[in-house]
CSV table of C-alpha atoms and ligand atoms in Angstrom, one decimal:
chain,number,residue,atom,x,y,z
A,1,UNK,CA,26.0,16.0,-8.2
A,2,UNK,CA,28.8,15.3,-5.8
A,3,UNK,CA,32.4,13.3,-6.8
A,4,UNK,CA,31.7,12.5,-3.3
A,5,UNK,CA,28.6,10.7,-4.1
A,6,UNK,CA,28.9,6.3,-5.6
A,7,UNK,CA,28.1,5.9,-9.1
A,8,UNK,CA,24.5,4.2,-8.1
A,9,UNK,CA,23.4,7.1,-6.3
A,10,UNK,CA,23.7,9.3,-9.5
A,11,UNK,CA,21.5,6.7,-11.3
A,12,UNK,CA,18.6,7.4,-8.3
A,13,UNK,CA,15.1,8.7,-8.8
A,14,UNK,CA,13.7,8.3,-5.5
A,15,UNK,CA,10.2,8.1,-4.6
A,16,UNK,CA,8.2,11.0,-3.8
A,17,UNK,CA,5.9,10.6,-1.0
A,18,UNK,CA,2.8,12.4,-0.5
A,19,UNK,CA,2.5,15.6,1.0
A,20,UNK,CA,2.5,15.4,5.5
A,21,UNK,CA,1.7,19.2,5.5
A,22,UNK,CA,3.2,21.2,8.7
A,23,UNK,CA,0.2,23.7,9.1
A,24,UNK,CA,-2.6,21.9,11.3
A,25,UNK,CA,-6.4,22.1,10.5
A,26,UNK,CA,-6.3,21.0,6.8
A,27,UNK,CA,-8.2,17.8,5.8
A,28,UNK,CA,-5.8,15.2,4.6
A,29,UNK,CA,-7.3,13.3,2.0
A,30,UNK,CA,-3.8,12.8,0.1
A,31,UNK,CA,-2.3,9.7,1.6
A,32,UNK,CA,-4.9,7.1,2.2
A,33,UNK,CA,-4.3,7.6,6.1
A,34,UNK,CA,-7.0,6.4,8.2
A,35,UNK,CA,-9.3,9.1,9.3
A,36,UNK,CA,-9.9,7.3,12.7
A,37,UNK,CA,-7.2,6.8,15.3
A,38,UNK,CA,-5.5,3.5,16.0
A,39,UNK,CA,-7.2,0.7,18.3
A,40,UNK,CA,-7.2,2.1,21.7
A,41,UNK,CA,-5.8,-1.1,23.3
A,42,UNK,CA,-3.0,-0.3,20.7
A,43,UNK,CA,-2.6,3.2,22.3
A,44,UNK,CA,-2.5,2.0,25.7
A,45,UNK,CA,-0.3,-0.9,24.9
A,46,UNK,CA,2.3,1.5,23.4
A,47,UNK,CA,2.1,3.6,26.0
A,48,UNK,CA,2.6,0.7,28.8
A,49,UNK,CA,5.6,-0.4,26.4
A,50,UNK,CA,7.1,3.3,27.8
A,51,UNK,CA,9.4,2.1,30.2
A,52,UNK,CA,13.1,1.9,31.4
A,53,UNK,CA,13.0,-1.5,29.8
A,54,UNK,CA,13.0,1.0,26.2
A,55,UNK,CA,17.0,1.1,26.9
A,56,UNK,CA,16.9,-2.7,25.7
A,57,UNK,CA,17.0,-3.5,22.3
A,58,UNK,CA,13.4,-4.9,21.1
A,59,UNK,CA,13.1,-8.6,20.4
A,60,UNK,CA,14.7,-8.5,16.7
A,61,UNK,CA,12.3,-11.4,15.8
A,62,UNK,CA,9.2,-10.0,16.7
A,63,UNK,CA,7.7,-13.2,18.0
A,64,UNK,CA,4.6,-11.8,20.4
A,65,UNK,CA,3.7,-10.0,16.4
A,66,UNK,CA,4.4,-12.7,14.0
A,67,UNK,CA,2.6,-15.2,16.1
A,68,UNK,CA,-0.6,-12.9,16.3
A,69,UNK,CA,-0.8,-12.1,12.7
A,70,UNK,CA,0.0,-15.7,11.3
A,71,UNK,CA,-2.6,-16.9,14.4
A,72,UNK,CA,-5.0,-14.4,12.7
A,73,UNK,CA,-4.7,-16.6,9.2
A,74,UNK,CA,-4.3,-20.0,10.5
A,75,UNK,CA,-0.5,-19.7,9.8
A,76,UNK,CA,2.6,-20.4,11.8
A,77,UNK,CA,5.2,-17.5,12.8
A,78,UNK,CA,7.8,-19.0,10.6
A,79,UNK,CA,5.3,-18.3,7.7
A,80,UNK,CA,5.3,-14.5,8.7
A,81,UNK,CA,7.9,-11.5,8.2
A,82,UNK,CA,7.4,-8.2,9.8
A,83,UNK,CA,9.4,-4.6,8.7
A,84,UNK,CA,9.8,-0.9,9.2
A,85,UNK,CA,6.1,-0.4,7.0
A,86,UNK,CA,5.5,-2.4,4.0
A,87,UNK,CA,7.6,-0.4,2.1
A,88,UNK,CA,11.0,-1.7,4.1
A,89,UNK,CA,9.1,-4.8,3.4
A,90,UNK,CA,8.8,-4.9,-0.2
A,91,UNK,CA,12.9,-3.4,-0.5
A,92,UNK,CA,13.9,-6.9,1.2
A,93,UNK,CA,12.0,-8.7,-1.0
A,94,UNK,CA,12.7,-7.0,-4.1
A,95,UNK,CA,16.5,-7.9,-3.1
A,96,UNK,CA,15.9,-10.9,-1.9
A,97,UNK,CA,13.6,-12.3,-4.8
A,98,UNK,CA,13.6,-11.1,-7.8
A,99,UNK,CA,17.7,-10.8,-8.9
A,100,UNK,CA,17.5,-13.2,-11.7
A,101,UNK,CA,18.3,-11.1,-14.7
A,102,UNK,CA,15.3,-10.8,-16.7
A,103,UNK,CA,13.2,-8.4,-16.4
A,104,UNK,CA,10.5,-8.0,-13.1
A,105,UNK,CA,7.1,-7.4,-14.0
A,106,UNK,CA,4.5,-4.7,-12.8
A,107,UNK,CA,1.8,-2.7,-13.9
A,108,UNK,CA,1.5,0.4,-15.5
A,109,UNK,CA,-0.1,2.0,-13.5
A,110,UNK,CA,0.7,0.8,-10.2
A,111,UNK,CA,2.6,1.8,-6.6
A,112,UNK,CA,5.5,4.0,-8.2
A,113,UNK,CA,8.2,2.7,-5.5
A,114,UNK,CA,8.3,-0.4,-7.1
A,115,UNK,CA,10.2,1.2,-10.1
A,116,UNK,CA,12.1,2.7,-7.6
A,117,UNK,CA,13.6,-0.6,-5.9
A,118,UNK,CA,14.6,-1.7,-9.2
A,119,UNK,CA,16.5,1.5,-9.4
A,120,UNK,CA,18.1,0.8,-6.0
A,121,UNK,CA,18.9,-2.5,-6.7
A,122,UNK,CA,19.7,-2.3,-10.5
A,123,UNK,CA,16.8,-5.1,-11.2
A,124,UNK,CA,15.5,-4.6,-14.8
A,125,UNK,CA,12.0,-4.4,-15.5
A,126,UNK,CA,9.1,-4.1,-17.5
A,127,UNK,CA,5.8,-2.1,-16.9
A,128,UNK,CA,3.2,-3.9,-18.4
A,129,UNK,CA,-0.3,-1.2,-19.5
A,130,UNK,CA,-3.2,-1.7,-17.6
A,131,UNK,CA,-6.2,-2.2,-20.3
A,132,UNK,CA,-7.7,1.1,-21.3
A,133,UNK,CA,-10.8,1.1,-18.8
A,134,UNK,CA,-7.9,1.0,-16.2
A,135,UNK,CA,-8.0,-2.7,-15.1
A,136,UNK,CA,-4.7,-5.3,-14.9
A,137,UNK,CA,-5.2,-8.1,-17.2
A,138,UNK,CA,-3.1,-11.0,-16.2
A,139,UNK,CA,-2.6,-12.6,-19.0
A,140,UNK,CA,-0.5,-9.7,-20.3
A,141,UNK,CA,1.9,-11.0,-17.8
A,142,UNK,CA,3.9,-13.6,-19.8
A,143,UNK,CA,7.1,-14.1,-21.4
A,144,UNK,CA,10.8,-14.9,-19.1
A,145,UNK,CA,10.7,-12.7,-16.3
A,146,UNK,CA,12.4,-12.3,-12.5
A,147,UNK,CA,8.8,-12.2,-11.0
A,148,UNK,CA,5.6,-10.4,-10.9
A,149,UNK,CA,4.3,-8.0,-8.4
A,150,UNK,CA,1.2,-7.1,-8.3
A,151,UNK,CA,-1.1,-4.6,-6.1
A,152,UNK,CA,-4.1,-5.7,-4.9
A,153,UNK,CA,-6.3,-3.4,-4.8
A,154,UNK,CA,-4.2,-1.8,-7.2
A,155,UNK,CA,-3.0,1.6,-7.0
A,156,UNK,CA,-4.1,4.4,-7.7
A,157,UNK,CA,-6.8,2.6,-9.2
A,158,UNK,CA,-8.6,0.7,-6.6
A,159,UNK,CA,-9.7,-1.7,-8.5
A,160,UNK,CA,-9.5,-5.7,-7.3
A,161,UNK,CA,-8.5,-8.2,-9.0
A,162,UNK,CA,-10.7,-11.8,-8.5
A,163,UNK,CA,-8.7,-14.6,-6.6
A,164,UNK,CA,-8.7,-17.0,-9.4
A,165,UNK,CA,-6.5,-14.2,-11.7
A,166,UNK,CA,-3.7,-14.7,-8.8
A,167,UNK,CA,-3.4,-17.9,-9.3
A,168,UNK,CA,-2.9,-17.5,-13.0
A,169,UNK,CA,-0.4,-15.4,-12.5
A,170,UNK,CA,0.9,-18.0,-9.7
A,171,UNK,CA,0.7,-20.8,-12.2
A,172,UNK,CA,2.2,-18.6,-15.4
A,173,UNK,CA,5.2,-18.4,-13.6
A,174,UNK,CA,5.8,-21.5,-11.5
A,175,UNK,CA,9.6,-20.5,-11.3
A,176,UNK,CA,9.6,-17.0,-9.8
A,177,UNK,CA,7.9,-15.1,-6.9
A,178,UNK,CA,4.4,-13.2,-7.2
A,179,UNK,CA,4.5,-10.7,-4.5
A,180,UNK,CA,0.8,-9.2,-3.9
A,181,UNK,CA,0.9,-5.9,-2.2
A,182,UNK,CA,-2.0,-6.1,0.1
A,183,UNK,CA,-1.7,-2.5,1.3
A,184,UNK,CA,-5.0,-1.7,0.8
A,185,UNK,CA,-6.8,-5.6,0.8
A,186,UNK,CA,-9.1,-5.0,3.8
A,187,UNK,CA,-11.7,-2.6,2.6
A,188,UNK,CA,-13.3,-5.4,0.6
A,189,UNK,CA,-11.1,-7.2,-1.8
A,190,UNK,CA,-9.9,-10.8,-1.1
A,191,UNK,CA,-6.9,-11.4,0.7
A,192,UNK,CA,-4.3,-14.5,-1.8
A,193,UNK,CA,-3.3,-15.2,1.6
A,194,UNK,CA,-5.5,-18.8,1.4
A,195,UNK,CA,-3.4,-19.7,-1.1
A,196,UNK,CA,-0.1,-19.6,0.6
A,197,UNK,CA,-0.1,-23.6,1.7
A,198,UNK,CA,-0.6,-24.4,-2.2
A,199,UNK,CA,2.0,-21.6,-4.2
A,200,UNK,CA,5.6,-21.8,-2.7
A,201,UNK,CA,5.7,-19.0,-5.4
A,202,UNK,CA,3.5,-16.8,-3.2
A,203,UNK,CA,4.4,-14.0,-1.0
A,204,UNK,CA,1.5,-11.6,0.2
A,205,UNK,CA,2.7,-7.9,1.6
A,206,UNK,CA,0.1,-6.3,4.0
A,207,UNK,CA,0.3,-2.8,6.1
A,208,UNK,CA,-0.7,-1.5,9.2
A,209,UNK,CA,-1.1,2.1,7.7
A,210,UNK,CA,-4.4,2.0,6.0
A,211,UNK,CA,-7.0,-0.5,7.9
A,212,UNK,CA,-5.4,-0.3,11.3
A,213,UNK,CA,-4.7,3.8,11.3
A,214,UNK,CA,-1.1,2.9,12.1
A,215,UNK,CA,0.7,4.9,9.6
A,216,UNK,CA,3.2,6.6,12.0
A,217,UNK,CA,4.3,3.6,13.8
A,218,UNK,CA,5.6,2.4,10.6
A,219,UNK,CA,4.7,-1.9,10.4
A,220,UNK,CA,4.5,-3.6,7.5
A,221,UNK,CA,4.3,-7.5,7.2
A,222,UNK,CA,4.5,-10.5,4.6
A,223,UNK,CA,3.0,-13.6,4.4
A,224,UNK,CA,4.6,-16.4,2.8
A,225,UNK,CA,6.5,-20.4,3.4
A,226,UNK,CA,8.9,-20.4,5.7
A,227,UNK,CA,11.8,-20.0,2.2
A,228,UNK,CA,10.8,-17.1,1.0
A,229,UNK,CA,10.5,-15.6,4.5
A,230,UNK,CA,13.7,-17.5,5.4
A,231,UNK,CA,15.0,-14.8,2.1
A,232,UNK,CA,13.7,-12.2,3.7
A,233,UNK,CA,15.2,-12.3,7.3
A,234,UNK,CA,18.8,-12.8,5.5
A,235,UNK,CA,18.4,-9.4,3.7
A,236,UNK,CA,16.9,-7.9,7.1
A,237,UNK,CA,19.3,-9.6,9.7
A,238,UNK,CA,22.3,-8.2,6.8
A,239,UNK,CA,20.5,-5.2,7.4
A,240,UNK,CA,19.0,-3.6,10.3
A,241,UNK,CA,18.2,-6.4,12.5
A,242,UNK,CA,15.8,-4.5,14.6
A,243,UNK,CA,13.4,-2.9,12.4
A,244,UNK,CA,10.6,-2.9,15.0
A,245,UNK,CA,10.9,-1.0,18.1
A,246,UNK,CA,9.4,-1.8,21.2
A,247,UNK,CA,6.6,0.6,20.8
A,248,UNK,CA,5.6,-0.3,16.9
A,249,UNK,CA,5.8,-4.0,18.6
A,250,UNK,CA,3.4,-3.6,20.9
A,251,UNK,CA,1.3,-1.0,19.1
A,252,UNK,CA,0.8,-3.7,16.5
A,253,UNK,CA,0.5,-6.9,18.4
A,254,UNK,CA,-2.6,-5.1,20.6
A,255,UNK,CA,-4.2,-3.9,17.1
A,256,UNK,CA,-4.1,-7.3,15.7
A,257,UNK,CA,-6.3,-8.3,19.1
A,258,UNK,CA,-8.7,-5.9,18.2
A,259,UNK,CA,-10.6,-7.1,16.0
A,260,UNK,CA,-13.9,-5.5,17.0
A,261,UNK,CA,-12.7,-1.9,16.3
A,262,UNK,CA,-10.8,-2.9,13.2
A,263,UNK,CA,-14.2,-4.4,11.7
A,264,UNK,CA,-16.1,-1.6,12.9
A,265,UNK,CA,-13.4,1.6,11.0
A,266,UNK,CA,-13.2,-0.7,8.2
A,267,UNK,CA,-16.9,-1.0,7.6
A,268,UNK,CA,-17.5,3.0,8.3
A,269,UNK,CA,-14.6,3.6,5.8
A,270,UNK,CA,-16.4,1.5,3.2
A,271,UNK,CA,-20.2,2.9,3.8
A,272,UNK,CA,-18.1,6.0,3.4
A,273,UNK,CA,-16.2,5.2,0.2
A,274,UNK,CA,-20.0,4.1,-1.0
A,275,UNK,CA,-21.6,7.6,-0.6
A,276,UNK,CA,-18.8,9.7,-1.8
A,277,UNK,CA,-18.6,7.8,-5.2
A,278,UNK,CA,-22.2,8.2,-5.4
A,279,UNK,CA,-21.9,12.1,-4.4
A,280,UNK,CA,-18.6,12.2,-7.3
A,281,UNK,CA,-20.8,10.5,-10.0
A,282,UNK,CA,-23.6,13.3,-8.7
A,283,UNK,CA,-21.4,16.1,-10.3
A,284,UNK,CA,-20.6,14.9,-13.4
A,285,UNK,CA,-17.2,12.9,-12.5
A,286,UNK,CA,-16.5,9.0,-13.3
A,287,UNK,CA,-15.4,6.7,-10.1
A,288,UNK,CA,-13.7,3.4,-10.6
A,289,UNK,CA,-14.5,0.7,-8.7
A,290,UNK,CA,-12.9,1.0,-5.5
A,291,UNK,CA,-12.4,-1.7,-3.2
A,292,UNK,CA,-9.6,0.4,-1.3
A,293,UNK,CA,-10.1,3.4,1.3
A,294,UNK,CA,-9.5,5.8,-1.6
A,295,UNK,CA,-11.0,6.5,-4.9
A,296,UNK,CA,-9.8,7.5,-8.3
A,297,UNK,CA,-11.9,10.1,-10.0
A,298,UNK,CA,-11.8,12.6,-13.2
A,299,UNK,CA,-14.5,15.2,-14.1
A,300,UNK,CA,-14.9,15.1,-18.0
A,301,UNK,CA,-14.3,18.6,-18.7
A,302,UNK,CA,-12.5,19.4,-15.6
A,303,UNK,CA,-8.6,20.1,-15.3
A,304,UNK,CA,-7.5,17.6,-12.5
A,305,UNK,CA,-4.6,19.7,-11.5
A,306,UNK,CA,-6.6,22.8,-11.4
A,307,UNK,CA,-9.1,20.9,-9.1
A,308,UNK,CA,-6.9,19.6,-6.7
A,309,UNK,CA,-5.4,23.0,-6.7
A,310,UNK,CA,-8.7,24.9,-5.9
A,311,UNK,CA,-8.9,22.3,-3.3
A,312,UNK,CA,-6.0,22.9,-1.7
A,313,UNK,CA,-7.0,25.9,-1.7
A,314,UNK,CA,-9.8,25.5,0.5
A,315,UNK,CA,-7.9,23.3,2.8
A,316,UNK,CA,-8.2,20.0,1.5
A,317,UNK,CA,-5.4,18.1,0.0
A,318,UNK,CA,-6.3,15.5,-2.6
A,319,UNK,CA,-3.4,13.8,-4.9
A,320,UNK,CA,-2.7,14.8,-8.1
A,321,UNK,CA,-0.1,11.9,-9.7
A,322,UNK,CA,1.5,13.7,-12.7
A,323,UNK,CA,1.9,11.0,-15.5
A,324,UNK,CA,0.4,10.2,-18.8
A,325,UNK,CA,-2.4,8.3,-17.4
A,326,UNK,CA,-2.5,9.4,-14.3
A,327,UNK,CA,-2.7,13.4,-15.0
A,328,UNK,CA,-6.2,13.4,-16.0
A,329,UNK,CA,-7.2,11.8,-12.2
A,330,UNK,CA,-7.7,12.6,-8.8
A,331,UNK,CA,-6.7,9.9,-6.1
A,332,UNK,CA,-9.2,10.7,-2.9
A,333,UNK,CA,-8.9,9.3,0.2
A,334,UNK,CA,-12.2,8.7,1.6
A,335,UNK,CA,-12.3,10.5,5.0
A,336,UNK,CA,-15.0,10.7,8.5
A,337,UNK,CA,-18.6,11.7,6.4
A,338,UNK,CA,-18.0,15.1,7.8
A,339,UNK,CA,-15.1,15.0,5.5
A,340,UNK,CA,-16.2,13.2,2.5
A,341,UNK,CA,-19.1,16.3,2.5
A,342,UNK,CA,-17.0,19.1,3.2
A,343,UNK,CA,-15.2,17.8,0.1
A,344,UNK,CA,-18.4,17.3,-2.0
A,345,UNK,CA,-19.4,20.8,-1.3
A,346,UNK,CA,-16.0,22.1,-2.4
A,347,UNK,CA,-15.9,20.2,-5.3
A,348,UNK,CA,-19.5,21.2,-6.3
A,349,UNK,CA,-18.7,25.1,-6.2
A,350,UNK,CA,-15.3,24.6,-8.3
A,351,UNK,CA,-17.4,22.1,-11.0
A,352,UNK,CA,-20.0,24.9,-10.7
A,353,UNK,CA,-18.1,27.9,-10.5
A,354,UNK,CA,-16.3,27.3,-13.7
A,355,UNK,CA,-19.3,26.4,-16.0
B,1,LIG,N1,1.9,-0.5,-1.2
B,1,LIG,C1,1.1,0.3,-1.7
B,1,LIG,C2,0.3,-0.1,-2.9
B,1,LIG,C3,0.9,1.6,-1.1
B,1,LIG,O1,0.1,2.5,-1.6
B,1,LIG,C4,1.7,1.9,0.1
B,1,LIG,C5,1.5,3.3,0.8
B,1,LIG,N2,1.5,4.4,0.2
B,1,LIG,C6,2.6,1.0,0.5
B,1,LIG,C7,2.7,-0.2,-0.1
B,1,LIG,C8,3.5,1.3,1.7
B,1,LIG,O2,2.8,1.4,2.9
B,1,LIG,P1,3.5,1.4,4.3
B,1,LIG,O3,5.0,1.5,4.0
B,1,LIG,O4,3.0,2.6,5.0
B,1,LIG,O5,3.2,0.1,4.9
């Protein structure tokens, strides 16, 4: 506590992220990183983008960017907004949408940085309980509020909602924004993104982090009309009008032309995701549905903490989310096969071991 300090900052509980350990050689299964590398026409196109011309600012627009990834969904640029990773993304939007004075609405559980933003931005809000096999039920959602966000997949849980339970929610609240957090929509859930021409209520949030193994070039993106964007670049441009640099710019753009290696690491994630539930449910633990590149998982008469400890122990990082509902779970990030097995052996001796 510092006098130095303003009054808001005392009122803070930041976000904690995940573990990015400093010794090499572990296997990283904490953070729903990609286990494959980027697009290569990414990595060359950020290394071309290594110039002199990197003592220019970037463009602050990100045209070349916007263009691709509306072209990709048969929008316009104006319908597309680009930050510093999704989660710069959804702080502009928080601020720029949902100030209304009641209450925004979320799940509980969901993406923990979203209580956070309220924090930062003094927005009240309610946390609305996920049913008790773990799933969102949208019709919970009711009552006066400043908006809804939603994760889709959620997360931790991985579990999809269906299209037509967006558009509930879209046509519950007529009045306020339903943000979708698409971070981890591309390993087989259903982007809302077709219904952007019809809700001028809807505004989708996507990542290059998970799907496109961008996570340390930092680009998020949104999706919505041209007014909520419009809301969006006010906060930004009052902000830090150059969120991108020239190398996430270019990184990005080339990955969104790649679409044969993103459908090929998307699919190997996903046959991957399908044999480690299968190997989890194998020793005795219970695997939600996952349509994201991680899966949430608890051994019935296993300690989660202790697991994910023994893990670690072993070299493997999993996440343990401390939490009422949460404690009792394991969120895995599905890694290369090599990975998922290495894991699957590990966890076998510690379900073993202690029996
Ligand atoms: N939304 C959700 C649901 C997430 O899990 C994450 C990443 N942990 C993000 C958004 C933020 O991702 P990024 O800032 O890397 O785009």
């Amino acid at each position: 506590m510092s006098r130095f300090w303003s009054p808001l900052v005392h009122t803070l509980t930041p976000y904690v992220p995940g573990e990015q350990p400093k010794i090499a050689n572990l296997i990283k299964l904490n953070t729903n990183e990609s286990p494959y590398g980027p697009s290569p026409r990414a990595l060359e196109a950020m290394k071309a983008a290594t110039t002199e011309s990197m003592r220019l600012y970037p463009d602050p627009e990100a045209l070349a960017l916007r263009t691709a990834l509306g072209q990709r969904v048969g929008l316009s640029a104006d319908h597309v907004f680009v930050g510093n990773g999704s989660d710069e993304v959804l702080a502009h939007a928080f601020q720029a949408l949902f100030a209304h004075g009641d209450p925004l609405l979320f799940p509980d559980v969901s993406y923990s940085f979203y209580k956070v933003y309220c924090g930062l931005y003094k927005l009240p809000y309610r946390m609305v309980p996920l049913t008790s096999d773990m799933r969102i039920a949208v019709e919970d959602y009711t009552g006066p509020c400043s908006g809804v966000v939603i994760a889709n997949p959620n997360a931790p849980t991985g579990i999809a909602l269906e299209l037509e339970d967006i558009r509930k929610l879209l046509e519950m609240h007529p009045d306020r924004v339903v943000l979708v957090d698409e971070a981890y929509v591309d390993f087989g859930a259903r982007s809302a993104v077709e219904l952007i021409r019809d809700y001028p209520n809807l505004l989708v949030v996507q990542t290059f982090s998970k799907s496109r193994a961008l996570a340390g070039a930092r680009v998020g993106f949104a999706f919505g009309q041209p007014d909520l964007i419009e809301a969006l670049v006010r906060v930004k441009d009052s902000f830090n009008s150059y969120p991108l640099d020239r190398l996430a710019q270019a990184g990005a753009t080339a990955s969104v032309e790649d679409e044969v290696w993103f459908n090929q690491t998307v699919q190997r994630v996903m046959a991957s995701r399908a044999r480690l539930s299968e190997g989890l449910k194998s020793l005795g633990f219970e695997v939600l549905p996952s349509q994201a590149n991680f899966v949430y998982t608890r051994h019935p008469d296993r300690d989660a903490g202790e697991l994910a400890a023994q893990l670690r122990s072993r070299a493997i990082l999993v996440r343990h989310l401390k939490g009422e509902r949460t404690m009792a779970w394991l969120r895995i990030t599905v890694g290369t096969e090599e990975q998922c097995q290495t894991l699957l052996d590990a966890l076998r001796d510690c379900v073993l071991c202690n029996s």
